[in-house]
Short mmCIF file of C-alpha atoms in Angstrom, two decimals:
data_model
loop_
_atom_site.label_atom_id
_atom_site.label_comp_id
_atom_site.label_asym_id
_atom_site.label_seq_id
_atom_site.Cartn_x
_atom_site.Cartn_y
_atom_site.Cartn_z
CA UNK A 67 9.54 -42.81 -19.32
CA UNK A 68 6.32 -42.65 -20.89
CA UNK A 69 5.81 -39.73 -24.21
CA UNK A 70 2.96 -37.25 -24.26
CA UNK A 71 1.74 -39.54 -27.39
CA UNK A 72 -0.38 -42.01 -25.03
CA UNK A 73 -1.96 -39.10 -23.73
CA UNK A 74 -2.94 -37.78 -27.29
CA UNK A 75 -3.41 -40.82 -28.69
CA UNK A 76 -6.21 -41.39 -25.74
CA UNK A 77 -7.38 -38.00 -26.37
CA UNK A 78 -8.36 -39.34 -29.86
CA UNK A 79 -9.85 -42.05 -29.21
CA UNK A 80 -7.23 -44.28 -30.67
CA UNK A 81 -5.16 -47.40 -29.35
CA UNK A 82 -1.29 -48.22 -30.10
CA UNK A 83 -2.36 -50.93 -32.18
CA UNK A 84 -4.06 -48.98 -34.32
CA UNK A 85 -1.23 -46.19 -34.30
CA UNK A 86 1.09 -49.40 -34.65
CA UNK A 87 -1.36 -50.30 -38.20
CA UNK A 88 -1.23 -47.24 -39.51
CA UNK A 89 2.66 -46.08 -39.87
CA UNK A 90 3.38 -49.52 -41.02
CA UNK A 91 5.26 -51.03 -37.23
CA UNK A 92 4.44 -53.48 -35.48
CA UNK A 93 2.16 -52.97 -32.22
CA UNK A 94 5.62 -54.45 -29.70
CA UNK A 95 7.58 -51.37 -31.41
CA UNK A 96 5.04 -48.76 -30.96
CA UNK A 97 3.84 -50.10 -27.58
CA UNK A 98 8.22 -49.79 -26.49
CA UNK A 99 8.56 -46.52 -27.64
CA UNK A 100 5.07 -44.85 -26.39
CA UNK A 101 5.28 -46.47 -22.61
CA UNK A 102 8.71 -46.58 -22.12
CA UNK A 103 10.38 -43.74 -24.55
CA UNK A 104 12.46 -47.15 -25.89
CA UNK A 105 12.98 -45.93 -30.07
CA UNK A 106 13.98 -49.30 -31.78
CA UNK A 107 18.23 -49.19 -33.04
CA UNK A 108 17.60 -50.97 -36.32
CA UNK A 109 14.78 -48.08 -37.38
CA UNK A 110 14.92 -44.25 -38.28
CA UNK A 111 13.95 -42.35 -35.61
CA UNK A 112 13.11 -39.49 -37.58
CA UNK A 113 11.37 -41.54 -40.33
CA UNK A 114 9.24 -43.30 -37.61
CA UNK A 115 8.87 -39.52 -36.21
CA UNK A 116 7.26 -38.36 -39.40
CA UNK A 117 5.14 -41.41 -40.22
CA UNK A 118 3.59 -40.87 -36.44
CA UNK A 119 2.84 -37.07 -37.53
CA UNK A 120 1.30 -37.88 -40.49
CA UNK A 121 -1.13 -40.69 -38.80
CA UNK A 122 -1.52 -38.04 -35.71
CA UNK A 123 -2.89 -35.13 -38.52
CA UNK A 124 -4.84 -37.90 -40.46
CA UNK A 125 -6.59 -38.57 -37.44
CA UNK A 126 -7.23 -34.50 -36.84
CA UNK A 127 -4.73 -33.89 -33.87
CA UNK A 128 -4.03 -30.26 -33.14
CA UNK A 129 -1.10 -29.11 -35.15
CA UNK A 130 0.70 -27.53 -31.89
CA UNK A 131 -0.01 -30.85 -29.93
CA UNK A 132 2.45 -32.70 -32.44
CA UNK A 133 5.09 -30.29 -31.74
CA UNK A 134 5.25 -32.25 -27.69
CA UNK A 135 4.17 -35.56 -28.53
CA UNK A 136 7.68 -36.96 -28.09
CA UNK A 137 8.20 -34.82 -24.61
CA UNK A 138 8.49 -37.12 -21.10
CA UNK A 139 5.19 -37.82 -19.74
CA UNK A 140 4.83 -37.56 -16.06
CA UNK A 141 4.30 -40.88 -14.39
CA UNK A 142 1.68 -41.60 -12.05
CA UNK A 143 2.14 -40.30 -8.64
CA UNK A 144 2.19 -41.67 -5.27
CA UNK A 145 1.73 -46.15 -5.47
CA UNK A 146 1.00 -47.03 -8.68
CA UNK A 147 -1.30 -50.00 -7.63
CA UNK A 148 -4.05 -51.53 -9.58
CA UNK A 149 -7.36 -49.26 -8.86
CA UNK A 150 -8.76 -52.94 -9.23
CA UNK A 151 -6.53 -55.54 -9.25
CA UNK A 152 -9.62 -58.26 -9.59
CA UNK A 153 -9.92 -56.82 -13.29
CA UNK A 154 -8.48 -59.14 -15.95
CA UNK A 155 -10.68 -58.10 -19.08
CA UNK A 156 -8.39 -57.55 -22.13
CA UNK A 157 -8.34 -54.28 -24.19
CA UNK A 158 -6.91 -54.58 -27.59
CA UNK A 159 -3.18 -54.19 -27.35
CA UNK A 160 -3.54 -54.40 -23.49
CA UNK A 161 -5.16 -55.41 -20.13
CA UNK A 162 -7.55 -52.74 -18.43
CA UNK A 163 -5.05 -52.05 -15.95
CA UNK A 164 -6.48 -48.64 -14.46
CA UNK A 165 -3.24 -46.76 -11.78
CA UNK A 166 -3.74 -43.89 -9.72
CA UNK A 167 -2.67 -40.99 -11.33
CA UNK A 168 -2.76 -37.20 -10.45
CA UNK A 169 -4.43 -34.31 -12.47
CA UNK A 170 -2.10 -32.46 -13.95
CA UNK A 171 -1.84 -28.79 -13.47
CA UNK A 172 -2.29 -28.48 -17.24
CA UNK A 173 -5.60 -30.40 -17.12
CA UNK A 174 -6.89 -28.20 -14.09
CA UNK A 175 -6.33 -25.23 -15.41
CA UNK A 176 -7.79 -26.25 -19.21
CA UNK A 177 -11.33 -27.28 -17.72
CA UNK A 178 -10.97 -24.77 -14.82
CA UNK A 179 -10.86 -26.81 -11.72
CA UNK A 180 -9.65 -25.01 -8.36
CA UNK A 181 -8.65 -28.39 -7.14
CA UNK A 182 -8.84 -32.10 -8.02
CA UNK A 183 -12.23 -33.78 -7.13
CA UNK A 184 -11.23 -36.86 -5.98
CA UNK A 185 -8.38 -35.97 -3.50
CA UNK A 186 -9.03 -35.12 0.06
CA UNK A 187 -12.73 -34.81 -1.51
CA UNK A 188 -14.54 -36.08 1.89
CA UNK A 189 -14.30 -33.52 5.35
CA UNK A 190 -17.88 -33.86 5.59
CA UNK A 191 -21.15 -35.84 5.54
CA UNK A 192 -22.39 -33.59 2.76
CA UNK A 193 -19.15 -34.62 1.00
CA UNK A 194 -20.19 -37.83 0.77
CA UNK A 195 -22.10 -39.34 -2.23
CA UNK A 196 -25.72 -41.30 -1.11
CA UNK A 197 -27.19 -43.13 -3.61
CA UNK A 198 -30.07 -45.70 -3.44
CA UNK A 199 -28.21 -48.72 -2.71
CA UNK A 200 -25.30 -46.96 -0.83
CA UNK A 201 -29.04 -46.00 1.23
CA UNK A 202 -29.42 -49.54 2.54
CA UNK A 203 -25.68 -50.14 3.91
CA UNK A 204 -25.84 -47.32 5.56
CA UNK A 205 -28.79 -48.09 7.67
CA UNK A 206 -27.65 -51.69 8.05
CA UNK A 207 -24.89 -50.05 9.69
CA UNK A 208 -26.85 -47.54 12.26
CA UNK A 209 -29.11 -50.73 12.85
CA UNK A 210 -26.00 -52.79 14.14
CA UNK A 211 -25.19 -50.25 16.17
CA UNK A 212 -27.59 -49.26 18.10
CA UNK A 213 -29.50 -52.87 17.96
CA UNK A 214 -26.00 -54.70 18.73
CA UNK A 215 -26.68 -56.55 15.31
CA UNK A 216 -23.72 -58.97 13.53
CA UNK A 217 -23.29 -58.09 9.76
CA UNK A 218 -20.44 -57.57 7.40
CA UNK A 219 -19.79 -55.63 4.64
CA UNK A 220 -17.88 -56.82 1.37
CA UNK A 221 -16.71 -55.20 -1.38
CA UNK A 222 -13.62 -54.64 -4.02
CA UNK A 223 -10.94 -52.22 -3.30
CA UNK A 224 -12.26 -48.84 -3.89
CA UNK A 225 -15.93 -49.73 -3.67
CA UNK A 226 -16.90 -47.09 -0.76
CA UNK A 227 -16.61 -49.91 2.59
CA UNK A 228 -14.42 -47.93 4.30
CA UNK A 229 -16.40 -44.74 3.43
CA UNK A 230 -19.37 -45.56 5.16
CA UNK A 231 -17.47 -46.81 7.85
CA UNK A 232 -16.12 -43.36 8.49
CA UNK A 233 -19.68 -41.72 7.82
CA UNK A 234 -21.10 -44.12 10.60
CA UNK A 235 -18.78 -42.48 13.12
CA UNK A 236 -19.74 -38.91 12.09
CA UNK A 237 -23.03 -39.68 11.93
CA UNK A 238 -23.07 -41.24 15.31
CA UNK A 239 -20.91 -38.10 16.23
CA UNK A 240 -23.04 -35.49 15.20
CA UNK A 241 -26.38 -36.85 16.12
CA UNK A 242 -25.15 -37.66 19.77
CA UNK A 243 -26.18 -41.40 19.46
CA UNK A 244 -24.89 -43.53 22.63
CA UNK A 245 -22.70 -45.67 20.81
CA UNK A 246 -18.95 -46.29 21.34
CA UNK A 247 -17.11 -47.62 18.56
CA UNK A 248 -14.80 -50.37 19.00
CA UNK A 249 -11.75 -50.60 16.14
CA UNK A 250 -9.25 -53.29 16.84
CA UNK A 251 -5.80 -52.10 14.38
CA UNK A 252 -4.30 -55.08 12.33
CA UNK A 253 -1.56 -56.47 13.77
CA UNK A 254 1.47 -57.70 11.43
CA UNK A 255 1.92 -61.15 11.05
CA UNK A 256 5.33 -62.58 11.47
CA UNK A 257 6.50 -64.25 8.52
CA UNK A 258 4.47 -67.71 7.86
CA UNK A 259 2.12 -66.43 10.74
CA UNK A 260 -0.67 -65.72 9.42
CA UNK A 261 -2.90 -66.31 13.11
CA UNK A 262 -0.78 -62.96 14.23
CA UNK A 263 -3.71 -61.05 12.37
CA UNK A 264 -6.70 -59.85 14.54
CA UNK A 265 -6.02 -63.05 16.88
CA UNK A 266 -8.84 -63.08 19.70
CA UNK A 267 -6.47 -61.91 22.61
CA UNK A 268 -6.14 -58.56 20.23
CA UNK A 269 -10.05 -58.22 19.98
CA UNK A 270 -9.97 -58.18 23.58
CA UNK A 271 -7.88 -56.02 24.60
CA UNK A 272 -9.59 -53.53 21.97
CA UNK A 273 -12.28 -54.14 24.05
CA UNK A 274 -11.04 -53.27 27.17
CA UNK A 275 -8.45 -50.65 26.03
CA UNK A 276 -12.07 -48.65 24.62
CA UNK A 277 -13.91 -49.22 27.09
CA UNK A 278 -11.66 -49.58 30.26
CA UNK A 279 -8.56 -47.66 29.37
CA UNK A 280 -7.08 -47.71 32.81
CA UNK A 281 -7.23 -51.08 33.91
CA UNK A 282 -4.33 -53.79 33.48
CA UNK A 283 -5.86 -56.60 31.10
CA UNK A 284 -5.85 -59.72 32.92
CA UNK A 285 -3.75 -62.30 31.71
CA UNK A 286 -5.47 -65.99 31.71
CA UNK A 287 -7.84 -66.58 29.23
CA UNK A 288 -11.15 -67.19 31.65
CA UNK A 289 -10.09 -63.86 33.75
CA UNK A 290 -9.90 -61.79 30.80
CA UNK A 291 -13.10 -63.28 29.29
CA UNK A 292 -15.39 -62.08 32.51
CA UNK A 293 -13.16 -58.86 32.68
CA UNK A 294 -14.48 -58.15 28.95
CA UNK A 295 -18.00 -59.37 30.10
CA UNK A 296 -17.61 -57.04 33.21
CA UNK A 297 -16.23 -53.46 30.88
CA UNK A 298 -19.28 -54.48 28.23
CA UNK A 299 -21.83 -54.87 30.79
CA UNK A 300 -20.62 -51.38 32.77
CA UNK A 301 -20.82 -49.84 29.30
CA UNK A 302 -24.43 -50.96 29.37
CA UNK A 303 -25.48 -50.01 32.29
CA UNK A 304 -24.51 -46.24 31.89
CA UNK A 305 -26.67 -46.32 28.38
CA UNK A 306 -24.51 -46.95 25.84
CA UNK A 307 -24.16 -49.52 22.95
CA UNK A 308 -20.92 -50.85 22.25
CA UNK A 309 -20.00 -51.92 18.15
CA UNK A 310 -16.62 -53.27 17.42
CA UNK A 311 -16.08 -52.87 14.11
CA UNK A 312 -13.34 -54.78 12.05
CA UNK A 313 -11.42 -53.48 8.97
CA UNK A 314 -9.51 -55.88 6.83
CA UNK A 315 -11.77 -58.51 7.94
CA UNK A 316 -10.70 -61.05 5.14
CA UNK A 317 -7.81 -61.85 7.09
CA UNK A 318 -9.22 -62.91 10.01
CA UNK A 319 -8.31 -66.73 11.30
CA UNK A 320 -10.88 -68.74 12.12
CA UNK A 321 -10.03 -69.11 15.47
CA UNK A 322 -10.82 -65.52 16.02
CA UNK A 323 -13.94 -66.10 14.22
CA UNK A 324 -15.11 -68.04 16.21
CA UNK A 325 -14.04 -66.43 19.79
CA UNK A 326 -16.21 -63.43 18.11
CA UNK A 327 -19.58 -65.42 18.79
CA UNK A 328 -18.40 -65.99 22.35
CA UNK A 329 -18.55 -62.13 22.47
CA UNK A 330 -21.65 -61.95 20.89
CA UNK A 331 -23.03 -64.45 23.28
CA UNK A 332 -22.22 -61.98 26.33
CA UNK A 333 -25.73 -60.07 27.77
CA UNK A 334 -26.93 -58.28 30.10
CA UNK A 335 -30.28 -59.83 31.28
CA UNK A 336 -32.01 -60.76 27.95
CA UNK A 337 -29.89 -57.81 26.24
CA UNK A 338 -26.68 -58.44 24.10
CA UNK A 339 -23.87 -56.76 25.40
CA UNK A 340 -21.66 -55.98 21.34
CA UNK A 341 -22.81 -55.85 17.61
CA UNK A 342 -20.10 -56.33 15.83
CA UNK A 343 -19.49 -55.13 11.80
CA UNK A 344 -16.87 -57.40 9.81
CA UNK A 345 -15.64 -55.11 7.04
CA UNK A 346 -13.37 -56.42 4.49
CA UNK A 347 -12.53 -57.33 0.16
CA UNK A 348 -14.53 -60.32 -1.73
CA UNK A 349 -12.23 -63.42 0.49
CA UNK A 350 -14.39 -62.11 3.58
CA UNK A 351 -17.47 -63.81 1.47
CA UNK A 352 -15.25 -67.29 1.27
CA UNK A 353 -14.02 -67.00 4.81
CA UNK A 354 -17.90 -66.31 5.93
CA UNK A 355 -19.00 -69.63 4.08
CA UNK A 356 -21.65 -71.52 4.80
CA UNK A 357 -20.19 -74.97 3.48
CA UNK A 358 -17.23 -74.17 6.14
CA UNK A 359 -18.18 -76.64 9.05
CA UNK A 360 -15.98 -75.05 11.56
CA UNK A 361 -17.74 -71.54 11.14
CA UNK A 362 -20.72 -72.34 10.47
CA UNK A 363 -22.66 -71.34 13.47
CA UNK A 364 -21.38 -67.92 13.13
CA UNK A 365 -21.72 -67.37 9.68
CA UNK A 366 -25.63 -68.36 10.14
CA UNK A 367 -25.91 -65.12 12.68
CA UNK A 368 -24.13 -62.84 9.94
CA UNK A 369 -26.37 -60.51 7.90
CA UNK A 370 -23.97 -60.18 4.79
CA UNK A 371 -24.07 -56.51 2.77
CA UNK A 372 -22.52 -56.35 -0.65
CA UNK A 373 -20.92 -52.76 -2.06
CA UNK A 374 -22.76 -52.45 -5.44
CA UNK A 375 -21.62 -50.95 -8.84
CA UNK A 376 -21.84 -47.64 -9.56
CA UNK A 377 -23.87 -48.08 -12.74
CA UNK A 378 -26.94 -46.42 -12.91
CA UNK A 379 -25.63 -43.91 -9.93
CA UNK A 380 -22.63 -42.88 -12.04
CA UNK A 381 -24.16 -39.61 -13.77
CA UNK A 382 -25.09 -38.41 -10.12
CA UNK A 383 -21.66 -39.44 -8.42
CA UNK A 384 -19.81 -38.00 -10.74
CA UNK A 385 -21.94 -34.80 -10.68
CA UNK A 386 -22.14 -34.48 -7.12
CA UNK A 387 -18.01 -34.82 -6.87
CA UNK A 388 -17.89 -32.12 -9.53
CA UNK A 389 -20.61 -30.04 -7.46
CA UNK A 390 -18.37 -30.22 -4.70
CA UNK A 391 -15.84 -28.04 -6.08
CA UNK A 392 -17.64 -25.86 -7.49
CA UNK A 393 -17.82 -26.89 -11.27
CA UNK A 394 -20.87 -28.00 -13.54
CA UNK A 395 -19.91 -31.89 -15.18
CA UNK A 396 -21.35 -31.06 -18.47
CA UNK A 397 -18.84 -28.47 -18.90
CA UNK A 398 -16.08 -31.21 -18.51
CA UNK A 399 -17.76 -34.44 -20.00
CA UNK A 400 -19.85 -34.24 -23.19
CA UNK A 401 -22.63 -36.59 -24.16
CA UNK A 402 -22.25 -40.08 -24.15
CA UNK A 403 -19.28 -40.46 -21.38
CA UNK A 404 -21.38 -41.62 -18.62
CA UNK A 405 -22.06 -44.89 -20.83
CA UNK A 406 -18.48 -45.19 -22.40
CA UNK A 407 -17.41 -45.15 -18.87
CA UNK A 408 -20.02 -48.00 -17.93
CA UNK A 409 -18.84 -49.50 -20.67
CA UNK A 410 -14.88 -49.49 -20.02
CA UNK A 411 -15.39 -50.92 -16.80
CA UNK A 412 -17.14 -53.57 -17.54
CA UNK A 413 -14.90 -57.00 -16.91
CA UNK A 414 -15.05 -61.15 -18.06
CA UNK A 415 -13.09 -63.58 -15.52
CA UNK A 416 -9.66 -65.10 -16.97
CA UNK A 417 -11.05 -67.63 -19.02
CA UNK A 418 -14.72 -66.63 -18.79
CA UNK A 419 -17.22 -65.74 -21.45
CA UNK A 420 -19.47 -63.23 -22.32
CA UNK A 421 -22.03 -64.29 -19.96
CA UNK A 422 -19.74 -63.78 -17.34
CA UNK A 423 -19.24 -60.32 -17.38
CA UNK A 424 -19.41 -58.04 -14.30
CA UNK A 425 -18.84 -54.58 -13.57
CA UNK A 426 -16.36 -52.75 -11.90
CA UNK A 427 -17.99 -49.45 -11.72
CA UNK A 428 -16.24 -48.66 -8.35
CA UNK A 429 -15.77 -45.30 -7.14
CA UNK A 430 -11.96 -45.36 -6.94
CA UNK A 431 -12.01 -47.37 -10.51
CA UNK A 432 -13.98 -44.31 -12.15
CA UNK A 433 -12.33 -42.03 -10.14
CA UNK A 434 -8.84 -43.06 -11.73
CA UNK A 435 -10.20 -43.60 -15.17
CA UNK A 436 -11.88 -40.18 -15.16
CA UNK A 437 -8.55 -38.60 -14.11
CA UNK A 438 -6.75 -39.99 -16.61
CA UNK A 439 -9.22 -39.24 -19.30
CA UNK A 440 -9.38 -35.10 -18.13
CA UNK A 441 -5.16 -35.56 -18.84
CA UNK A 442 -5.44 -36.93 -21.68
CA UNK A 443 -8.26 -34.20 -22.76
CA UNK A 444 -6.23 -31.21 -21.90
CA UNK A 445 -3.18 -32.84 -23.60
CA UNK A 446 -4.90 -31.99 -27.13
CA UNK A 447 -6.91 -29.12 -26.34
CA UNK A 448 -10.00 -30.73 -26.63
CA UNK A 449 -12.87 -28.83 -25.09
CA UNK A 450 -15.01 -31.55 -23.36
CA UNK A 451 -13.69 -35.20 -22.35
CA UNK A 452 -15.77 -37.26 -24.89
CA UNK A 453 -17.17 -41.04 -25.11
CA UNK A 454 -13.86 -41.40 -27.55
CA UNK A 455 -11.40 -40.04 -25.55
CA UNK A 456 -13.14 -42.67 -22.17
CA UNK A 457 -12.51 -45.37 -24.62
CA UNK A 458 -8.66 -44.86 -25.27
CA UNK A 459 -8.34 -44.25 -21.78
#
């Protein structure tokens, strides 16, 4: 059970160690009692009550937020996973360990939001954020398409792959291009198996349950090869260009790697017959290798797209997300949070020095942060969510 005191102690811009300083305990203790609700046996609760009070007022907290401080929290809702699990930089009394977590109803109704800007946020293509880097994947994508092109996209969790993915087919959709989109689903392993993902049988029979839904898939290797050849090549003929398009694409085996150039190898005359798009976290970049000698011939065809950062494109995302639902940023963030929030998500590698640092600027990373920051706003009546409040967030 966590206490309404991490929310207003992040609304002041203050950490549990230095709450954990300043009434005299030590930062375990105070770190027990504010994520957990645990009050230490061998210590006066109501002694360690009024010592937090008195550090809460010397610190300027609202007088009628100290009356709830010590009221149940509400946890996180929905999977509590890691926004980015490949963060490991170290705060001061913690790891920046960001969770999903839900706007409260308190929080909407302080900074008068109709609805939550990050939930169910994207039912359209003007829903979704463009900025100039996002720019380039996106055509990389329409290019594979209709060009039957070989690239793949890589990115952390929450970076936006999956996005464009889903903007490719509406686009594609709404502008009538001849395209069909090929999505193979992933395929649970059995235990210690893990070939049973995306093996090459499964690619295709995507193939030919997309493109030749009616027909029984042959059953030997060679006579299902020239029956894929045969569906892609009919598909062709009538005009259209045919993109599979692989999610989760960092757990292919290699075998299926490789049977994917075969495909690629298939034409019609002088014209390839599939473009393919390999979408998929940062192990797609080690499994697409060019020191790997038994992919190598594949990997040299691959035109490999990275998911930037935010960065410099946070002040408009977050803007255009706040646009959305109607509501002007600036009256929710007040100078200086677009940089604290550049600045909190900025990571160093286990081990790793200063030099080392990279960002993690990620929409779902700022997405949860930003959340969690609006809470913890609304939970001491500030007006505006401020660089401070980013900071203790």
């Amino acid at each position: 059970m966590r206490l309404r005191l991490k929310a207003v102690l992040a609304g002041l811009g203050k950490s549990q160690s230095d709450l954990a300083r300043e009434i005299g305990y030590s930062p375990a203790t105070v770190a027990q009692l504010v994520n957990h609700g645990f009050w230490p046996k061998s210590l006066p609760q109501n002694e360690m009550k009024d010592r937090i009070r008195r550090a809460l007022r010397a610190w300027a907290a609202d007088e009628a937020v100290l009356d709830t401080i010590f009221e149940e929290w509400p946890e996180p809702r929905g999977n509590a996973a890691r926004a980015c699990p490949l963060t490991e930089a170290q705060k001061e009394d913690e790891q920046m360990l960001l969770q999903n977590e839900s706007l409260t109803p308190e929080a909407r109704e302080h900074f008068g939001l109709p609805r939550s800007p990050f939930v169910d946020d994207i039912n359209c293509l003007e829903d979704v954020f463009v900025s100039s880097a996002t720019r380039r994947q996106r055509a990389a994508l329409m290019d594979c398409a209709l060009n039957q092109g070989f690239m793949a996209l890589v990115g952390e969790s929450g970076s936006g792959k999956s996005t464009l993915r889903e903007e490719l087919e509406e686009r594609i959709r709404k502008e009538n291009r001849p395209v069909i989109i090929i999505t193979p689903y992933v395929a649970e392993a059995e235990k210690g198996d893990r070939a049973g993902i995306y093996k090459p049988r499964q690619i295709a029979e995507a193939i030919l349950n997309t493109l030749a839904p009616g027909d029984s898939i042959k059953q030997g290797a060679q006579a299902r090869s020239r029956q894929v050849h045969e569906a892609l090549r009919a598909s062709r003929q009538a005009g259209l260009n045919n993109l599979l398009v692989i999610e989760e694409a960092h757990k292919l085996p290699k075998v299926t790697l490789r049977a994917l150039k075969s495909y690629m190898e298939l034409k019609d005359g002088l014209r390839r017959l599939l473009g393919v798009v390999l979408i998929g976290q940062t192990e797609l970049d080690r499994l697409l290798s060019a020191t790997a000698p038994d992919v190598r011939e594949i990997v040299q065809r691959c035109e490999r797209r990275v998911m930037p950062p935010l960065d410099d494109d946070l002040p408009a995302y977050l803007q255009h997300k706040f646009n959305r639902i109607g509501v002007q940023a600036d009256q929710v963030f007040a100078d200086g949070v677009y940089d604290a929030i550049r600045a909190r998500l900025v990571a160093i590698p286990r081990g790793g020095s200063a030099a080392d640092k990279f960002s993690v600027c990620h929409p779902l990373v700022v997405n949860n942060l930003v959340v969690r920051a609006i809470n913890a706003a609304a939970a001491v009546a500030m007006p505006r969510v401020t660089a401070d409040v980013i900071a203790g967030c």
